[in-house]
């Protein structure tokens, strides 16, 4: 049987290397694939993790064509040979990566998406560290315990799906999934029924009947377009933590909305970005960058 590298040796090369990293021949190779990807902070994060942990690796950003993720990933493996060890995958390729992986971890299967690829002995393995990164940011960096709390997840796309299992593992007393399209929220909730607490799916308007939530997470992509969500004011209270999976230079529209709605604690997704990267680094290298290193990176990226 040919292995993944040999089998795909004929694929047309098509990705563009964006970062100017010159990989020394004897260092392990990693990359982040996305489109767009020029804005990605992952090369900087992993370079810092490698420095702090004394690991010899290089990590670059690769722009893959929208219809060419699999070929771009295989090209990377071919180029690196035995030194190509893994990759991160960002928007819009996480589902493509899930399909590319020959074997996936249970958390990647639950998310239906892969953000971390491991190239091992000719095989392509898929994992998803988004949920773990979210949990670590929430519980360790923000010191928030969701046990026994009311949790609202806004959105029912890939980003929302990626954190549902992690949220359920935190033992909230209620998990409501609300989405512009109520049907999508209901079907996402149904996909996670039968794992202890059953999430409840609904449209935004139905939230008017709900008491305030302790944790409100925005997993919609509305902030990307600068849109505010049509949320009833009563979902926030002074003890709510509002968490946007997105981040940006300015406070996101969702966090502005939450602050105006009375939420006193606000967080964007920058901490999650660093923590999911730390989890990928651990999967690849068996070493977890220390909390102080991760915290300093979050501060630096926020100030940049
Ligand atoms: P991602 O992988 O980032 O989650 P996605 O799978 O396309 O992207 O999902 C986008 C999510 O943002 C969906 O929940 C979408 O709602 P619909 O399912 O109703 O489309 C939500 N979304 C995007 N733009 C929105 C907007 N302007 N207002 C409300 N919800 C929005």
Short mmCIF file of C-alpha atoms and ligand atoms in Angstrom, two decimals:
data_model
loop_
_atom_site.label_atom_id
_atom_site.label_comp_id
_atom_site.label_asym_id
_atom_site.label_seq_id
_atom_site.Cartn_x
_atom_site.Cartn_y
_atom_site.Cartn_z
CA UNK A 1 0.00 0.00 0.00
CA UNK A 2 1.41 3.43 -0.87
CA UNK A 3 1.41 5.83 2.08
CA UNK A 4 -0.17 9.32 1.95
CA UNK A 5 3.02 10.96 0.70
CA UNK A 6 3.65 8.48 -2.12
CA UNK A 7 -0.01 8.23 -3.13
CA UNK A 8 -0.31 11.97 -3.65
CA UNK A 9 3.06 12.64 -5.19
CA UNK A 10 1.40 13.66 -8.47
CA UNK A 11 -0.77 16.44 -7.04
CA UNK A 12 -0.28 19.86 -8.61
CA UNK A 13 1.49 22.28 -6.27
CA UNK A 14 -0.63 25.34 -5.64
CA UNK A 15 -0.16 27.01 -2.25
CA UNK A 16 1.66 30.28 -1.68
CA UNK A 17 4.15 30.58 1.19
CA UNK A 18 3.48 33.90 2.88
CA UNK A 19 5.87 34.19 5.79
CA UNK A 20 9.54 34.67 5.11
CA UNK A 21 10.71 31.78 7.29
CA UNK A 22 13.71 29.94 5.90
CA UNK A 23 13.45 26.45 7.28
CA UNK A 24 16.85 25.01 8.14
CA UNK A 25 17.09 21.51 6.58
CA UNK A 26 17.19 19.72 9.93
CA UNK A 27 14.28 21.46 11.67
CA UNK A 28 10.72 20.15 11.80
CA UNK A 29 8.28 21.94 9.50
CA UNK A 30 4.82 23.24 10.40
CA UNK A 31 2.45 25.65 8.67
CA UNK A 32 -0.94 27.28 9.02
CA UNK A 33 -3.23 27.00 5.99
CA UNK A 34 -6.01 29.52 5.41
CA UNK A 35 -7.54 31.89 2.88
CA UNK A 36 -6.96 34.67 3.72
CA UNK A 37 -4.00 33.89 5.98
CA UNK A 38 -1.70 36.93 5.80
CA UNK A 39 -3.25 38.28 9.03
CA UNK A 40 -2.60 35.03 10.93
CA UNK A 41 -0.85 35.39 14.27
CA UNK A 42 -0.05 31.67 14.41
CA UNK A 43 3.53 31.91 12.99
CA UNK A 44 4.42 34.45 15.68
CA UNK A 45 2.75 32.43 18.43
CA UNK A 46 4.45 29.16 17.50
CA UNK A 47 7.84 30.81 17.03
CA UNK A 48 7.54 32.11 20.59
CA UNK A 49 6.40 28.72 21.94
CA UNK A 50 9.34 27.01 20.17
CA UNK A 51 11.80 29.54 21.63
CA UNK A 52 10.35 29.21 25.14
CA UNK A 53 10.32 25.39 25.02
CA UNK A 54 13.68 25.00 23.26
CA UNK A 55 12.16 23.19 20.28
CA UNK A 56 13.82 23.19 16.85
CA UNK A 57 11.02 23.89 14.40
CA UNK A 58 9.91 26.35 11.77
CA UNK A 59 6.35 27.44 11.16
CA UNK A 60 5.07 29.36 8.14
CA UNK A 61 1.79 30.71 6.76
CA UNK A 62 0.49 29.20 3.51
CA UNK A 63 -2.29 30.63 1.40
CA UNK A 64 -4.23 27.77 -0.19
CA UNK A 65 -6.66 28.29 -3.06
CA UNK A 66 -10.31 28.08 -1.96
CA UNK A 67 -10.76 24.84 -3.92
CA UNK A 68 -7.26 23.49 -3.31
CA UNK A 69 -6.69 22.85 0.39
CA UNK A 70 -5.98 19.11 0.10
CA UNK A 71 -3.46 19.60 -2.73
CA UNK A 72 -1.75 22.40 -0.79
CA UNK A 73 -1.45 20.25 2.34
CA UNK A 74 -0.06 17.34 0.33
CA UNK A 75 2.41 19.65 -1.39
CA UNK A 76 3.65 20.75 2.04
CA UNK A 77 4.12 17.12 3.08
CA UNK A 78 5.98 16.30 -0.13
CA UNK A 79 8.27 19.32 0.19
CA UNK A 80 9.13 18.66 3.81
CA UNK A 81 9.48 14.90 3.57
CA UNK A 82 10.30 13.42 6.97
CA UNK A 83 10.54 16.95 8.45
CA UNK A 84 6.91 17.87 7.65
CA UNK A 85 5.34 17.17 11.04
CA UNK A 86 2.02 19.01 11.16
CA UNK A 87 -0.18 21.95 10.30
CA UNK A 88 -2.85 24.23 11.64
CA UNK A 89 -5.92 24.86 9.57
CA UNK A 90 -8.04 27.98 9.73
CA UNK A 91 -11.03 29.49 7.92
CA UNK A 92 -12.36 28.24 5.53
CA UNK A 93 -10.61 24.86 5.47
CA UNK A 94 -11.45 23.15 8.79
CA UNK A 95 -14.11 20.90 7.22
CA UNK A 96 -11.79 20.14 4.27
CA UNK A 97 -9.11 19.14 6.78
CA UNK A 98 -11.61 16.88 8.53
CA UNK A 99 -12.22 15.11 5.22
CA UNK A 100 -8.48 14.95 4.42
CA UNK A 101 -7.50 13.31 7.71
CA UNK A 102 -7.31 9.53 7.56
CA UNK A 103 -8.05 9.29 11.27
CA UNK A 104 -9.54 11.86 13.68
CA UNK A 105 -9.59 12.26 17.46
CA UNK A 106 -12.99 12.05 19.21
CA UNK A 107 -12.96 15.84 19.82
CA UNK A 108 -12.38 16.50 16.10
CA UNK A 109 -15.21 14.12 15.23
CA UNK A 110 -17.53 15.92 17.69
CA UNK A 111 -16.62 19.28 16.13
CA UNK A 112 -16.90 17.88 12.58
CA UNK A 113 -13.80 19.97 11.85
CA UNK A 114 -10.01 19.78 12.15
CA UNK A 115 -7.72 22.68 13.08
CA UNK A 116 -4.62 20.57 13.76
CA UNK A 117 -3.06 18.01 11.43
CA UNK A 118 -0.36 15.59 12.48
CA UNK A 119 1.79 13.94 9.82
CA UNK A 120 3.00 10.67 11.24
CA UNK A 121 4.63 7.74 9.47
CA UNK A 122 2.99 8.56 6.16
CA UNK A 123 -0.45 9.07 7.69
CA UNK A 124 -2.48 12.26 8.11
CA UNK A 125 -4.18 12.49 11.52
CA UNK A 126 -6.73 15.15 12.48
CA UNK A 127 -7.41 16.83 15.82
CA UNK A 128 -9.32 19.89 16.99
CA UNK A 129 -7.88 22.05 19.77
CA UNK A 130 -10.42 24.91 19.57
CA UNK A 131 -12.67 23.58 22.34
CA UNK A 132 -9.74 22.87 24.66
CA UNK A 133 -8.31 26.34 23.96
CA UNK A 134 -11.64 27.94 24.73
CA UNK A 135 -12.01 26.01 28.00
CA UNK A 136 -8.50 26.87 29.14
CA UNK A 137 -8.97 30.56 28.43
CA UNK A 138 -12.33 30.59 30.20
CA UNK A 139 -11.38 28.59 33.26
CA UNK A 140 -7.70 29.50 33.79
CA UNK A 141 -7.14 32.93 32.23
CA UNK A 142 -10.57 34.35 33.07
CA UNK A 143 -11.07 32.21 36.18
CA UNK A 144 -14.70 31.52 35.25
CA UNK A 145 -16.46 28.37 36.42
CA UNK A 146 -19.44 27.40 34.27
CA UNK A 147 -20.52 24.61 36.63
CA UNK A 148 -24.17 25.09 37.60
CA UNK A 149 -24.40 28.24 35.44
CA UNK A 150 -26.75 29.23 32.64
CA UNK A 151 -24.87 29.36 29.34
CA UNK A 152 -26.00 30.85 26.02
CA UNK A 153 -24.17 30.02 22.78
CA UNK A 154 -24.99 32.34 19.87
CA UNK A 155 -24.53 30.81 16.40
CA UNK A 156 -24.87 27.35 14.93
CA UNK A 157 -22.09 27.22 12.32
CA UNK A 158 -18.65 25.65 12.48
CA UNK A 159 -17.30 27.89 15.26
CA UNK A 160 -20.29 27.14 17.51
CA UNK A 161 -20.12 23.42 16.84
CA UNK A 162 -16.43 23.48 17.81
CA UNK A 163 -17.12 24.52 21.41
CA UNK A 164 -20.37 22.67 22.28
CA UNK A 165 -18.71 19.53 23.60
CA UNK A 166 -16.28 21.55 25.74
CA UNK A 167 -19.14 23.63 27.13
CA UNK A 168 -21.12 20.52 28.11
CA UNK A 169 -18.03 19.13 29.86
CA UNK A 170 -18.06 22.20 32.15
CA UNK A 171 -21.39 21.02 33.67
CA UNK A 172 -23.60 24.08 33.18
CA UNK A 173 -27.16 23.85 34.48
CA UNK A 174 -28.52 24.97 31.09
CA UNK A 175 -27.04 25.33 27.62
CA UNK A 176 -29.14 27.27 25.12
CA UNK A 177 -28.02 27.50 21.49
CA UNK A 178 -29.62 30.45 19.66
CA UNK A 179 -29.19 31.28 16.00
CA UNK A 180 -30.61 33.54 13.28
CA UNK A 181 -31.92 30.39 11.65
CA UNK A 182 -33.73 28.62 14.52
CA UNK A 183 -33.73 25.31 12.63
CA UNK A 184 -29.92 25.21 12.54
CA UNK A 185 -29.79 25.88 16.29
CA UNK A 186 -32.26 23.06 16.93
CA UNK A 187 -30.36 20.61 14.78
CA UNK A 188 -27.02 21.50 16.43
CA UNK A 189 -28.64 21.04 19.85
CA UNK A 190 -30.08 17.70 18.76
CA UNK A 191 -26.64 16.53 17.59
CA UNK A 192 -25.37 16.87 21.17
CA UNK A 193 -28.40 15.39 22.96
CA UNK A 194 -27.78 12.23 24.94
CA UNK A 195 -24.48 13.39 26.49
CA UNK A 196 -25.81 14.34 29.92
CA UNK A 197 -27.34 17.79 29.75
CA UNK A 198 -29.38 18.22 26.52
CA UNK A 199 -28.78 21.64 24.89
CA UNK A 200 -31.87 23.55 23.81
CA UNK A 201 -31.98 25.21 20.35
CA UNK A 202 -34.01 28.29 19.40
CA UNK A 203 -34.11 31.50 17.34
CA UNK A 204 -32.99 34.88 18.73
CA UNK A 205 -36.58 36.11 19.31
CA UNK A 206 -37.36 33.20 21.67
CA UNK A 207 -34.57 34.42 23.98
CA UNK A 208 -36.98 37.10 25.22
CA UNK A 209 -38.66 34.37 27.32
CA UNK A 210 -35.37 33.33 28.94
CA UNK A 211 -33.93 34.60 32.25
CA UNK A 212 -30.47 36.22 32.07
CA UNK A 213 -27.43 34.04 31.35
CA UNK A 214 -24.20 33.84 33.35
CA UNK A 215 -22.12 33.24 30.23
CA UNK A 216 -23.00 34.45 26.72
CA UNK A 217 -20.69 33.33 23.91
CA UNK A 218 -20.79 34.83 20.45
CA UNK A 219 -19.86 32.19 17.88
CA UNK A 220 -21.60 33.87 14.95
CA UNK A 221 -19.60 35.55 12.22
CA UNK A 222 -21.78 38.69 12.48
CA UNK A 223 -18.91 40.70 14.01
CA UNK A 224 -16.91 40.16 10.80
CA UNK A 225 -19.46 42.24 8.92
CA UNK A 226 -19.70 44.70 11.81
CA UNK A 227 -23.29 43.61 12.47
CA UNK A 228 -24.93 43.67 15.90
CA UNK A 229 -27.18 40.72 16.72
CA UNK A 230 -30.93 41.14 17.32
CA UNK A 231 -30.71 40.09 20.97
CA UNK A 232 -33.29 40.85 23.67
CA UNK A 233 -31.76 43.09 26.38
CA UNK A 234 -32.64 40.68 29.20
CA UNK A 235 -30.08 38.03 28.29
CA UNK A 236 -27.31 39.98 30.07
CA UNK A 237 -27.06 40.88 33.75
CA UNK A 238 -24.33 42.52 35.81
CA UNK A 239 -22.85 39.08 36.62
CA UNK A 240 -22.74 37.91 32.98
CA UNK A 241 -19.47 37.18 31.25
CA UNK A 242 -19.78 38.03 27.54
CA UNK A 243 -17.23 36.17 25.42
CA UNK A 244 -16.70 36.77 21.70
CA UNK A 245 -14.81 34.04 19.86
CA UNK A 246 -13.75 36.80 17.46
CA UNK A 247 -11.14 39.44 18.21
CA UNK A 248 -9.97 42.62 16.58
CA UNK A 249 -8.29 45.94 17.22
CA UNK A 250 -11.54 47.51 18.34
CA UNK A 251 -14.07 46.11 20.80
CA UNK A 252 -16.28 43.80 18.68
CA UNK A 253 -19.91 44.83 17.99
CA UNK A 254 -21.07 41.95 20.19
CA UNK A 255 -18.98 43.11 23.17
CA UNK A 256 -20.23 46.69 22.72
CA UNK A 257 -23.77 45.29 22.74
CA UNK A 258 -23.07 43.19 25.86
CA UNK A 259 -21.54 46.15 27.72
CA UNK A 260 -24.55 48.31 26.88
CA UNK A 261 -26.80 45.42 27.95
CA UNK A 262 -25.22 45.49 31.42
CA UNK A 263 -22.59 42.72 31.27
CA UNK A 264 -19.67 43.67 33.50
CA UNK A 265 -17.14 41.10 32.28
CA UNK A 266 -16.13 41.08 28.62
CA UNK A 267 -13.60 39.01 26.71
CA UNK A 268 -12.65 38.64 23.07
CA UNK A 269 -11.17 35.48 21.52
CA UNK A 270 -7.50 36.42 21.65
CA UNK A 271 -6.89 34.25 24.73
CA UNK A 272 -8.57 31.32 23.02
CA UNK A 273 -6.36 31.85 19.96
CA UNK A 274 -3.20 31.53 22.06
CA UNK A 275 -4.58 28.62 24.09
CA UNK A 276 -5.69 26.57 21.07
CA UNK A 277 -2.20 27.13 19.65
CA UNK A 278 -0.65 25.93 22.92
CA UNK A 279 -2.80 22.79 22.76
CA UNK A 280 -1.70 22.15 19.13
CA UNK A 281 1.92 22.67 20.21
CA UNK A 282 1.40 20.11 22.99
CA UNK A 283 -0.15 17.62 20.54
CA UNK A 284 2.83 17.99 18.21
CA UNK A 285 5.75 18.36 20.62
CA UNK A 286 4.52 16.85 23.91
CA UNK A 287 5.42 20.11 25.69
CA UNK A 288 3.00 22.77 26.92
CA UNK A 289 4.31 26.36 26.92
CA UNK A 290 4.18 27.70 30.47
CA UNK A 291 1.25 29.84 31.63
CA UNK A 292 3.53 32.89 31.96
CA UNK A 293 4.65 32.51 28.32
CA UNK A 294 1.04 32.21 27.13
CA UNK A 295 -0.11 35.17 29.24
CA UNK A 296 2.74 37.37 27.97
CA UNK A 297 1.86 36.47 24.38
CA UNK A 298 -1.79 37.38 24.90
CA UNK A 299 -0.69 40.75 26.31
CA UNK A 300 1.74 41.39 23.44
CA UNK A 301 -0.77 40.45 20.75
CA UNK A 302 -3.38 42.67 22.35
CA UNK A 303 -0.97 45.60 22.37
CA UNK A 304 0.29 44.98 18.80
P1 LIG B 1 -18.15 29.73 11.16
O1 LIG B 1 -17.33 28.57 10.68
O2 LIG B 1 -17.37 31.00 11.38
O3 LIG B 1 -19.00 29.38 12.32
P2 LIG B 1 -20.45 29.45 9.47
O4 LIG B 1 -20.41 27.96 9.66
O5 LIG B 1 -20.74 30.02 8.12
O6 LIG B 1 -19.10 30.12 9.91
O7 LIG B 1 -21.54 30.03 10.52
C1 LIG B 1 -21.79 31.40 10.63
C2 LIG B 1 -22.73 31.63 11.81
O8 LIG B 1 -22.89 33.04 12.00
C3 LIG B 1 -24.12 31.08 11.60
O9 LIG B 1 -24.63 30.72 12.86
C4 LIG B 1 -24.87 32.28 11.01
O10 LIG B 1 -26.26 32.25 11.20
P3 LIG B 1 -27.21 31.48 10.13
O11 LIG B 1 -27.00 30.01 10.42
O12 LIG B 1 -28.59 31.91 10.46
O13 LIG B 1 -26.72 31.87 8.79
C5 LIG B 1 -24.26 33.38 11.85
N1 LIG B 1 -24.34 34.71 11.24
C6 LIG B 1 -23.56 35.20 10.26
N2 LIG B 1 -23.88 36.49 9.99
C7 LIG B 1 -24.87 36.83 10.85
C8 LIG B 1 -25.62 38.03 11.09
N3 LIG B 1 -25.40 39.13 10.40
N4 LIG B 1 -26.56 38.00 12.06
C9 LIG B 1 -26.78 36.87 12.77
N5 LIG B 1 -26.11 35.72 12.61
C10 LIG B 1 -25.17 35.69 11.65
#
